mmCIF file of N, CA, C and O in Angstrom:
data_model
loop_
_atom_site.group_PDB
_atom_site.id
_atom_site.type_symbol
_atom_site.label_atom_id
_atom_site.label_comp_id
_atom_site.label_asym_id
_atom_site.label_seq_id
_atom_site.Cartn_x
_atom_site.Cartn_y
_atom_site.Cartn_z
ATOM 1 N N UNK E 1 6.846 -27.067 18.514
ATOM 2 C CA UNK E 1 6.015 -26.072 19.165
ATOM 3 C C UNK E 1 4.940 -26.725 20.030
ATOM 4 O O UNK E 1 4.650 -26.252 21.110
ATOM 5 N N UNK E 2 4.379 -27.812 19.538
ATOM 6 C CA UNK E 2 3.358 -28.515 20.315
ATOM 7 C C UNK E 2 3.987 -29.154 21.548
ATOM 8 O O UNK E 2 3.378 -29.195 22.609
ATOM 9 N N UNK E 3 5.217 -29.631 21.422
ATOM 10 C CA UNK E 3 5.910 -30.213 22.566
ATOM 11 C C UNK E 3 6.103 -29.179 23.660
ATOM 12 O O UNK E 3 5.909 -29.486 24.844
ATOM 13 N N UNK E 4 6.471 -27.964 23.285
ATOM 14 C CA UNK E 4 6.645 -26.898 24.260
ATOM 15 C C UNK E 4 5.316 -26.584 24.956
ATOM 16 O O UNK E 4 5.260 -26.439 26.182
ATOM 17 N N UNK E 5 4.255 -26.500 24.194
ATOM 18 C CA UNK E 5 2.935 -26.228 24.769
ATOM 19 C C UNK E 5 2.511 -27.351 25.709
ATOM 20 O O UNK E 5 1.934 -27.104 26.775
ATOM 21 N N UNK E 6 2.804 -28.581 25.333
ATOM 22 C CA UNK E 6 2.468 -29.724 26.187
ATOM 23 C C UNK E 6 3.260 -29.666 27.491
ATOM 24 O O UNK E 6 2.719 -29.943 28.565
ATOM 25 N N UNK E 7 4.543 -29.304 27.415
ATOM 26 C CA UNK E 7 5.366 -29.202 28.634
ATOM 27 C C UNK E 7 4.867 -28.083 29.548
ATOM 28 O O UNK E 7 4.821 -28.235 30.761
ATOM 29 N N UNK E 8 4.493 -26.951 28.949
ATOM 30 C CA UNK E 8 3.976 -25.834 29.738
ATOM 31 C C UNK E 8 2.666 -26.231 30.413
ATOM 32 O O UNK E 8 2.450 -25.968 31.600
ATOM 33 N N UNK E 9 1.783 -26.890 29.671
ATOM 34 C CA UNK E 9 0.508 -27.324 30.226
ATOM 35 C C UNK E 9 0.714 -28.333 31.362
ATOM 36 O O UNK E 9 0.044 -28.274 32.390
ATOM 37 N N UNK E 10 1.658 -29.230 31.185
ATOM 38 C CA UNK E 10 1.950 -30.217 32.229
ATOM 39 C C UNK E 10 2.504 -29.539 33.475
ATOM 40 O O UNK E 10 2.099 -29.861 34.598
ATOM 41 N N UNK E 11 3.409 -28.598 33.296
ATOM 42 C CA UNK E 11 3.990 -27.899 34.444
ATOM 43 C C UNK E 11 2.928 -27.099 35.195
ATOM 44 O O UNK E 11 2.894 -27.106 36.434
ATOM 45 N N UNK E 12 2.051 -26.420 34.464
ATOM 46 C CA UNK E 12 0.991 -25.654 35.123
ATOM 47 C C UNK E 12 0.000 -26.567 35.833
ATOM 48 O O UNK E 12 -0.478 -26.244 36.927
ATOM 49 N N UNK E 13 -0.300 -27.701 35.237
ATOM 50 C CA UNK E 13 -1.205 -28.653 35.870
ATOM 51 C C UNK E 13 -0.607 -29.196 37.166
ATOM 52 O O UNK E 13 -1.294 -29.300 38.187
ATOM 53 N N UNK E 14 0.667 -29.537 37.126
ATOM 54 C CA UNK E 14 1.327 -30.050 38.329
ATOM 55 C C UNK E 14 1.396 -28.986 39.413
ATOM 56 O O UNK E 14 1.187 -29.277 40.598
ATOM 57 N N UNK E 15 1.674 -27.751 39.033
ATOM 58 C CA UNK E 15 1.735 -26.669 40.013
ATOM 59 C C UNK E 15 0.363 -26.440 40.644
ATOM 60 O O UNK E 15 0.250 -26.247 41.862
ATOM 61 N N UNK E 16 -0.692 -26.476 39.847
ATOM 62 C CA UNK E 16 -2.034 -26.322 40.381
ATOM 63 C C UNK E 16 -2.414 -27.459 41.310
ATOM 64 O O UNK E 16 -3.029 -27.248 42.351
ATOM 65 N N UNK E 17 -2.036 -28.677 40.942
ATOM 66 C CA UNK E 17 -2.317 -29.828 41.790
ATOM 67 C C UNK E 17 -1.602 -29.721 43.128
ATOM 68 O O UNK E 17 -2.184 -29.944 44.190
ATOM 69 N N UNK E 18 -0.323 -29.356 43.097
ATOM 70 C CA UNK E 18 0.434 -29.218 44.344
ATOM 71 C C UNK E 18 -0.124 -28.093 45.212
ATOM 72 O O UNK E 18 -0.199 -28.221 46.434
ATOM 73 N N UNK E 19 -0.522 -26.995 44.601
ATOM 74 C CA UNK E 19 -1.110 -25.891 45.362
ATOM 75 C C UNK E 19 -2.400 -26.339 46.038
ATOM 76 O O UNK E 19 -2.659 -26.005 47.203
ATOM 77 N N UNK E 20 -3.221 -27.109 45.332
ATOM 78 C CA UNK E 20 -4.468 -27.610 45.919
ATOM 79 C C UNK E 20 -4.189 -28.569 47.073
ATOM 80 O O UNK E 20 -4.856 -28.503 48.113
ATOM 81 N N UNK E 21 -3.203 -29.426 46.911
ATOM 82 C CA UNK E 21 -2.858 -30.370 47.984
ATOM 83 C C UNK E 21 -2.368 -29.626 49.213
ATOM 84 O O UNK E 21 -2.793 -29.905 50.344
ATOM 85 N N UNK E 22 -1.477 -28.665 49.032
ATOM 86 C CA UNK E 22 -0.956 -27.913 50.174
ATOM 87 C C UNK E 22 -2.052 -27.095 50.837
ATOM 88 O O UNK E 22 -2.076 -26.930 52.051
ATOM 89 N N UNK E 23 -2.994 -26.590 50.052
ATOM 90 C CA UNK E 23 -4.078 -25.792 50.631
ATOM 91 C C UNK E 23 -5.029 -26.668 51.434
ATOM 92 O O UNK E 23 -5.488 -26.288 52.500
ATOM 93 N N UNK E 24 -5.320 -27.856 50.928
ATOM 94 C CA UNK E 24 -6.238 -28.746 51.629
ATOM 95 C C UNK E 24 -5.607 -29.353 52.875
ATOM 96 O O UNK E 24 -6.297 -29.622 53.849
ATOM 97 N N UNK E 25 -4.300 -29.587 52.842
ATOM 98 C CA UNK E 25 -3.629 -30.204 53.977
ATOM 99 C C UNK E 25 -2.873 -29.175 54.824
ATOM 100 O O UNK E 25 -1.939 -29.519 55.528
ATOM 101 N N UNK E 26 -3.292 -27.929 54.757
ATOM 102 C CA UNK E 26 -2.595 -26.867 55.473
ATOM 103 C C UNK E 26 -2.711 -26.987 56.986
ATOM 104 O O UNK E 26 -3.429 -27.822 57.518
ATOM 105 N N UNK E 27 -2.005 -26.134 57.675
ATOM 106 C CA UNK E 27 -1.977 -26.125 59.130
ATOM 107 C C UNK E 27 -2.990 -25.139 59.685
ATOM 108 O O UNK E 27 -2.700 -24.398 60.615
ATOM 109 N N UNK E 28 -4.174 -25.102 59.122
ATOM 110 C CA UNK E 28 -5.187 -24.131 59.531
ATOM 111 C C UNK E 28 -5.590 -24.283 60.985
ATOM 112 O O UNK E 28 -5.151 -23.564 61.859
ATOM 113 N N UNK E 29 -6.446 -25.219 61.279
ATOM 114 C CA UNK E 29 -6.893 -25.437 62.636
ATOM 115 C C UNK E 29 -7.988 -24.466 63.034
ATOM 116 O O UNK E 29 -8.448 -23.644 62.258
ATOM 117 N N UNK E 30 -8.409 -24.589 64.270
ATOM 118 C CA UNK E 30 -9.474 -23.752 64.814
ATOM 119 C C UNK E 30 -8.845 -22.658 65.659
ATOM 120 O O UNK E 30 -7.976 -22.934 66.482
ATOM 121 N N UNK E 31 -9.239 -21.406 65.494
ATOM 122 C CA UNK E 31 -8.684 -20.341 66.316
ATOM 123 C C UNK E 31 -9.087 -20.506 67.775
ATOM 124 O O UNK E 31 -10.131 -21.100 68.077
ATOM 125 N N UNK E 32 -8.294 -20.007 68.704
ATOM 126 C CA UNK E 32 -8.613 -20.161 70.126
ATOM 127 C C UNK E 32 -9.900 -19.428 70.483
ATOM 128 O O UNK E 32 -10.185 -18.354 69.971
ATOM 129 N N UNK E 33 -10.670 -20.035 71.397
ATOM 130 C CA UNK E 33 -11.930 -19.423 71.830
ATOM 131 C C UNK E 33 -11.808 -18.804 73.211
ATOM 132 O O UNK E 33 -12.759 -18.220 73.711
ATOM 133 N N UNK E 34 -10.662 -18.949 73.865
ATOM 134 C CA UNK E 34 -10.462 -18.341 75.178
ATOM 135 C C UNK E 34 -9.208 -17.490 75.146
ATOM 136 O O UNK E 34 -8.412 -17.569 74.216
ATOM 137 N N UNK E 35 -9.019 -16.701 76.173
ATOM 138 C CA UNK E 35 -7.852 -15.826 76.211
ATOM 139 C C UNK E 35 -8.153 -14.536 75.486
ATOM 140 O O UNK E 35 -9.286 -14.076 75.443
ATOM 141 N N UNK E 36 -7.146 -13.949 74.914
ATOM 142 C CA UNK E 36 -7.346 -12.722 74.160
ATOM 143 C C UNK E 36 -6.743 -11.532 74.874
ATOM 144 O O UNK E 36 -5.804 -11.649 75.645
ATOM 145 N N UNK E 37 -7.307 -10.357 74.624
ATOM 146 C CA UNK E 37 -6.780 -9.121 75.178
ATOM 147 C C UNK E 37 -7.159 -8.984 76.646
ATOM 148 O O UNK E 37 -8.230 -9.386 77.061
ATOM 149 N N UNK E 38 -6.265 -8.394 77.410
ATOM 150 C CA UNK E 38 -6.524 -8.098 78.816
ATOM 151 C C UNK E 38 -6.292 -6.615 79.041
ATOM 152 O O UNK E 38 -5.374 -6.019 78.487
ATOM 153 N N UNK E 39 -7.120 -6.046 79.894
ATOM 154 C CA UNK E 39 -6.968 -4.640 80.245
ATOM 155 C C UNK E 39 -5.745 -4.486 81.150
ATOM 156 O O UNK E 39 -5.543 -5.275 82.075
ATOM 157 N N UNK E 40 -4.908 -3.498 80.873
ATOM 158 C CA UNK E 40 -3.740 -3.246 81.722
ATOM 159 C C UNK E 40 -3.874 -1.878 82.348
ATOM 160 O O UNK E 40 -4.573 -1.007 81.844
ATOM 161 N N UNK E 41 -3.204 -1.729 83.483
ATOM 162 C CA UNK E 41 -3.194 -0.445 84.171
ATOM 163 C C UNK E 41 -2.144 0.466 83.534
ATOM 164 O O UNK E 41 -1.264 0.017 82.804
ATOM 165 N N UNK E 42 -2.204 1.734 83.833
ATOM 166 C CA UNK E 42 -1.230 2.683 83.311
ATOM 167 C C UNK E 42 0.177 2.376 83.796
ATOM 168 O O UNK E 42 1.161 2.619 83.102
ATOM 169 N N UNK E 43 0.308 1.805 85.025
ATOM 170 C CA UNK E 43 1.633 1.477 85.567
ATOM 171 C C UNK E 43 2.328 0.400 84.726
ATOM 172 O O UNK E 43 3.523 0.479 84.479
ATOM 173 N N UNK E 44 1.584 -0.597 84.315
ATOM 174 C CA UNK E 44 2.165 -1.666 83.524
ATOM 175 C C UNK E 44 2.604 -1.153 82.141
ATOM 176 O O UNK E 44 3.591 -1.618 81.591
ATOM 177 N N UNK E 45 1.880 -0.207 81.610
ATOM 178 C CA UNK E 45 2.201 0.318 80.283
ATOM 179 C C UNK E 45 3.474 1.156 80.317
ATOM 180 O O UNK E 45 4.303 1.068 79.431
ATOM 181 N N UNK E 46 3.669 1.949 81.347
ATOM 182 C CA UNK E 46 4.836 2.828 81.411
ATOM 183 C C UNK E 46 6.085 2.121 81.894
ATOM 184 O O UNK E 46 7.182 2.638 81.724
ATOM 185 N N UNK E 47 5.966 0.940 82.498
ATOM 186 C CA UNK E 47 7.151 0.268 83.026
ATOM 187 C C UNK E 47 7.905 -0.512 81.959
ATOM 188 O O UNK E 47 8.930 -1.075 82.228
ATOM 189 N N UNK E 48 7.420 -0.528 80.751
ATOM 190 C CA UNK E 48 8.072 -1.302 79.693
ATOM 191 C C UNK E 48 9.249 -0.611 79.153
ATOM 192 O O UNK E 48 9.768 0.286 79.095
#
């Protein structure tokens, strides 16, 4: 029974460690500061 508990604890620890590594090394980056939404005319909206 203790062996099973030790295996479960080890698996959860490894999963937590991997989750932390992936979160810290993620592909976050900085969001763009230019561009964005542009106003369109009614003609452009209906031609789609």
